[in-house]
Each structure stands twice: as C-alpha cells, then as structure tokens.
Amino acid sequence: MTGQHGSALILWDVDHTLVDVGPVSREIYATAFASVTGQPLREVADMTGCTERAILMGTLAVHDIAYPEDKLDDFYAALAVAANELRGRMRSAGQRLPGVPEAITALAREGIVQTIVTGNIKPIAMTKLEVFDLADRLDFEVGGYGSDGNSRPPLIRQAWQRAEQKYRVQFPGQRVIIIGDTPLDIAAAREVGVRSVGVATGSSSIDELTSAQADAVVPDLTDTPVLIRAVFGQGRQE
C-alpha cells in the first residue's frame, strides 16, 4: 500500500465526531430494555466515551438485573433491532456534523484505511452512519466496537490488528490515528501508542482536549486542509 503519505489507519469515533443522533441513543436503549426485560427503562448509565458493554452492565446494575453478563448477547441483538427500527427517528432528530463527508472523502487515498473505533456495537454504528450517508468509504470489517471490551484501548487494539490482518500491512503507531471528541479517546490513544486528533464538536472543549495531550486539536471538521495536517502530524492545530 502506497500513497502521498504512505499507508495509514484512520480510526474515527462516531457519536459527536461524525454524527449526533440527539435523544435517539436513549430511545434505542429504552426499546431494547423493554424488549429483553419486560420492564421500562428508568435510567441509563453514563454514555460519555463509554463502550456499549460497559453502559449495558451499568444500566443492568442500576435496575438490579441478576446475572447481567448472561444477558449481553440478548441485549446486543435487541439494540441492533431497535436502532434499525429507529432509522427514521435518527434522520429527523439527528444530523451528520459539518464537514464530515468532505473530511472522509479527502482522506480516502491510496494506502489509507478508514474505519471506526466506537463504543457502539457494530450494527448500531453502521446504522447511524448509513442513515447519514457516511458508510461507503469506511471499512466496518476492521473496526473496534463496544462489544469488544469495557474501555477504549482494547477496541483500538482490535481494530489495529484486524486492519493489519486484512490488508497484510503493518501500520506503525505513528501511522494509526484516532479522531475523537473526548479526552477518553485521547487517553486511549496514548495508552495504546497511537496518534490522536481531538475534535471539539462534543461536550469537551479545545482546552480540555489539549490538556488530555492530543497530538492535535481542531474545533470541528469543516477545514479539511487543517484536518489533514493534523492527522499527518504537520504542525499542531489548536
């Protein structure tokens, strides 16, 4: 794999980096929870930067559901069904964030693999991105998903390994780039030994992402040349 910048693996976060589905994330949980337990959903564990597995375990604990790990597969299936049923609701209540299609297109070069590392399980992530016409240039087969672990670092490692196996190329740590909106994305990248670009389109400010020691920080994805410089380490952007 070759190209202007050589081979690289771009790992996009989904929520508040590429799309914002507003209240629909909780609605997906409410629908799935009622389907699996027969009970109404009272509370959802904190979703910020967390994986689906961790959110589910926390939510089940709040509701005193016994043997929660035994119910994970049923919940994953129910969440996927609920997300698919709520496609129209996502489209009306949510949005793809400004500059996202142009950013993904600009990074779609020879030698560059783009996928996602997200707390969502794979079917939910795919549904969200399909709804907003963002799926075509992303390789979901090599992503890291919320069913892969309780925290972000294992998801990054899974995606990195899957991409190297599929494309039969080694991506050095400096050529693996996390693009996300929370300090947890940045911390996970540092723990695994890859680069990070913070995007201040979620609840975290530029200062917070900078303090988390992102390799670069951008306010949003609307300035494609600035993003490309940030991704490939051509000067720190803040």
XYZ file of C-alpha atoms in Angstrom:
238
model
C 0.000 0.000 0.000
C 1.427 3.318 -1.016
C 0.280 6.879 -1.452
C 1.179 10.508 -0.916
C 1.536 9.998 2.827
C 2.228 6.259 2.798
C -0.033 3.725 4.475
C -2.104 4.867 7.445
C -5.020 3.664 9.531
C -7.648 6.266 10.436
C -9.901 5.300 13.358
C -12.959 7.542 13.584
C -15.098 7.878 16.679
C -18.813 8.044 15.781
C -21.001 9.974 18.238
C -20.330 13.724 18.363
C -17.395 13.280 15.990
C -19.178 12.151 12.810
C -22.858 12.278 13.799
C -25.154 13.432 16.583
C -28.371 11.434 16.952
C -29.641 13.517 19.866
C -32.130 11.702 22.122
C -32.275 8.619 19.900
C -29.442 6.819 21.716
C -31.557 6.678 24.869
C -34.621 5.695 22.854
C -32.694 2.753 21.415
C -31.842 1.648 24.956
C -35.416 2.086 26.169
C -36.787 -0.026 23.317
C -34.198 -2.778 23.755
C -34.507 -2.807 27.546
C -38.264 -3.273 27.426
C -37.879 -5.986 24.798
C -35.391 -8.036 26.826
C -36.609 -7.485 30.390
C -40.267 -6.587 30.025
C -39.574 -3.586 32.268
C -39.487 0.140 31.481
C -36.063 1.750 31.406
C -35.609 4.048 34.409
C -32.008 5.125 33.966
C -29.113 4.643 31.546
C -25.536 4.514 32.794
C -23.314 7.390 31.655
C -22.686 7.031 27.910
C -19.920 9.616 27.524
C -16.925 7.915 25.949
C -18.078 4.515 27.225
C -18.484 1.246 25.380
C -21.819 -0.448 24.833
C -20.716 -3.327 27.055
C -19.857 -1.004 29.939
C -23.074 1.009 29.516
C -25.173 -2.149 29.483
C -23.502 -3.567 32.570
C -24.002 -0.295 34.419
C -27.612 0.036 33.296
C -28.453 -3.532 34.299
C -26.839 -2.963 37.699
C -28.983 0.138 38.280
C -32.081 -1.972 37.607
C -30.897 -4.854 39.822
C -30.949 -7.309 36.912
C -29.398 -10.615 38.017
C -26.618 -12.288 36.025
C -26.149 -9.324 33.632
C -23.323 -10.915 31.620
C -25.653 -13.753 30.642
C -27.988 -11.226 29.047
C -25.444 -9.269 26.968
C -25.995 -11.176 23.715
C -29.760 -10.735 24.001
C -29.282 -7.022 24.597
C -26.867 -6.642 21.686
C -29.427 -8.259 19.383
C -32.261 -6.119 20.751
C -30.205 -2.929 20.435
C -29.453 -3.716 16.793
C -33.137 -4.272 16.063
C -34.134 -1.087 17.881
C -31.560 1.017 16.022
C -32.784 -0.284 12.694
C -36.408 0.433 13.624
C -35.467 3.992 14.638
C -33.694 4.959 11.402
C -36.375 7.500 10.540
C -36.222 8.969 14.020
C -32.425 9.314 13.745
C -32.808 11.118 10.444
C -35.341 13.604 11.817
C -33.809 14.189 15.259
C -30.107 13.861 14.412
C -27.536 15.196 12.000
C -24.206 14.451 10.456
C -21.760 17.024 11.713
C -20.432 19.804 9.473
C -17.525 18.920 7.203
C -17.711 15.176 7.824
C -18.387 13.935 4.269
C -15.645 16.163 2.889
C -13.182 15.030 5.569
C -13.797 11.327 4.918
C -13.552 11.859 1.166
C -10.316 13.837 1.470
C -8.707 11.033 3.488
C -9.833 8.334 1.041
C -6.451 7.948 -0.631
C -4.418 5.013 -1.810
C -2.834 3.317 1.177
C -5.158 4.854 3.760
C -7.681 2.634 5.537
C -10.571 4.370 7.270
C -12.689 2.596 9.852
C -14.279 3.345 13.205
C -13.477 2.778 16.854
C -16.646 3.379 18.802
C -18.453 2.482 21.980
C -21.384 1.425 19.808
C -21.858 -2.185 18.853
C -21.247 -2.735 15.151
C -24.888 -2.810 13.945
C -25.722 0.460 15.718
C -22.616 2.199 14.389
C -23.363 1.036 10.858
C -26.996 2.133 11.121
C -26.079 5.618 12.350
C -23.587 6.147 9.545
C -25.793 4.631 6.859
C -28.671 6.923 7.866
C -26.468 9.953 7.182
C -24.800 8.537 4.032
C -21.358 8.222 5.623
C -20.747 4.491 5.350
C -19.369 3.984 1.845
C -15.709 4.840 2.449
C -15.410 3.189 5.874
C -14.322 -0.430 6.301
C -16.564 -1.711 9.094
C -14.980 -5.163 8.931
C -11.810 -3.910 10.637
C -13.360 -1.584 13.210
C -13.333 -1.738 17.000
C -16.726 -1.882 18.689
C -18.437 -1.612 22.047
C -18.808 -5.372 22.365
C -15.007 -5.786 22.160
C -14.314 -4.545 25.692
C -15.254 -2.309 28.607
C -12.872 0.509 27.692
C -11.421 2.160 24.600
C -7.877 0.739 24.462
C -8.942 -2.866 23.657
C -11.144 -1.524 20.860
C -8.200 0.290 19.296
C -6.018 -2.797 19.546
C -8.720 -4.934 17.943
C -9.163 -2.530 15.029
C -5.400 -2.203 14.534
C -4.945 -5.972 14.495
C -7.931 -6.560 12.202
C -6.703 -3.965 9.721
C -3.183 -5.387 9.614
C -4.511 -8.899 9.108
C -6.946 -7.927 6.367
C -4.640 -5.613 4.423
C -1.442 -7.565 5.117
C 0.458 -4.446 6.066
C 1.949 -3.216 9.316
C 0.770 0.188 10.464
C 3.331 1.798 12.812
C 1.873 3.564 15.808
C 2.556 6.979 14.286
C 0.503 5.917 11.250
C -2.531 4.905 13.325
C -4.669 7.948 14.125
C -7.660 8.190 16.453
C -10.052 11.050 15.669
C -12.473 11.651 18.532
C -14.265 14.238 20.637
C -13.471 13.243 24.236
C -10.408 13.089 26.484
C -11.130 9.348 26.817
C -10.406 8.936 23.101
C -7.139 10.799 23.569
C -6.150 8.842 26.692
C -6.871 5.543 24.945
C -4.696 6.520 22.005
C -1.839 7.434 24.340
C -2.186 4.153 26.232
C -2.052 2.076 23.054
C 0.729 4.152 21.497
C -1.006 5.744 18.514
C -1.659 9.341 17.422
C -4.791 11.274 18.284
C -6.680 14.222 16.879
C -9.213 15.826 19.186
C -12.321 17.376 17.626
C -14.213 19.846 19.825
C -17.673 19.011 18.477
C -18.869 17.189 21.590
C -19.033 18.300 25.197
C -15.243 18.670 25.555
C -13.603 21.983 24.755
C -10.434 22.635 22.795
C -8.647 23.331 26.090
C -9.817 20.033 27.589
C -8.699 18.041 24.556
C -5.377 19.864 24.545
C -4.897 19.166 28.253
C -5.521 15.480 27.529
C -2.394 15.694 25.335
C -3.926 15.103 21.939
C -1.337 15.255 19.173
C -3.530 17.864 17.502
C -6.847 19.552 18.220
C -9.305 21.085 15.754
C -12.542 22.938 16.531
C -14.528 20.879 14.010
C -14.117 19.094 10.682
C -15.036 21.964 8.374
C -11.469 22.949 7.424
C -10.272 19.894 5.526
C -6.680 21.063 4.878
C -6.237 21.810 8.598
C -7.588 18.370 9.475
C -5.240 16.645 7.042
C -2.262 18.482 8.515
C -3.425 17.474 11.999
C -3.874 13.825 11.023
C -0.445 13.508 9.475
C 1.419 15.484 12.109
C 2.240 18.511 10.004
C 2.150 21.042 12.787
C -0.028 21.121 15.897
C -3.502 22.549 15.248
C -5.450 24.194 18.045
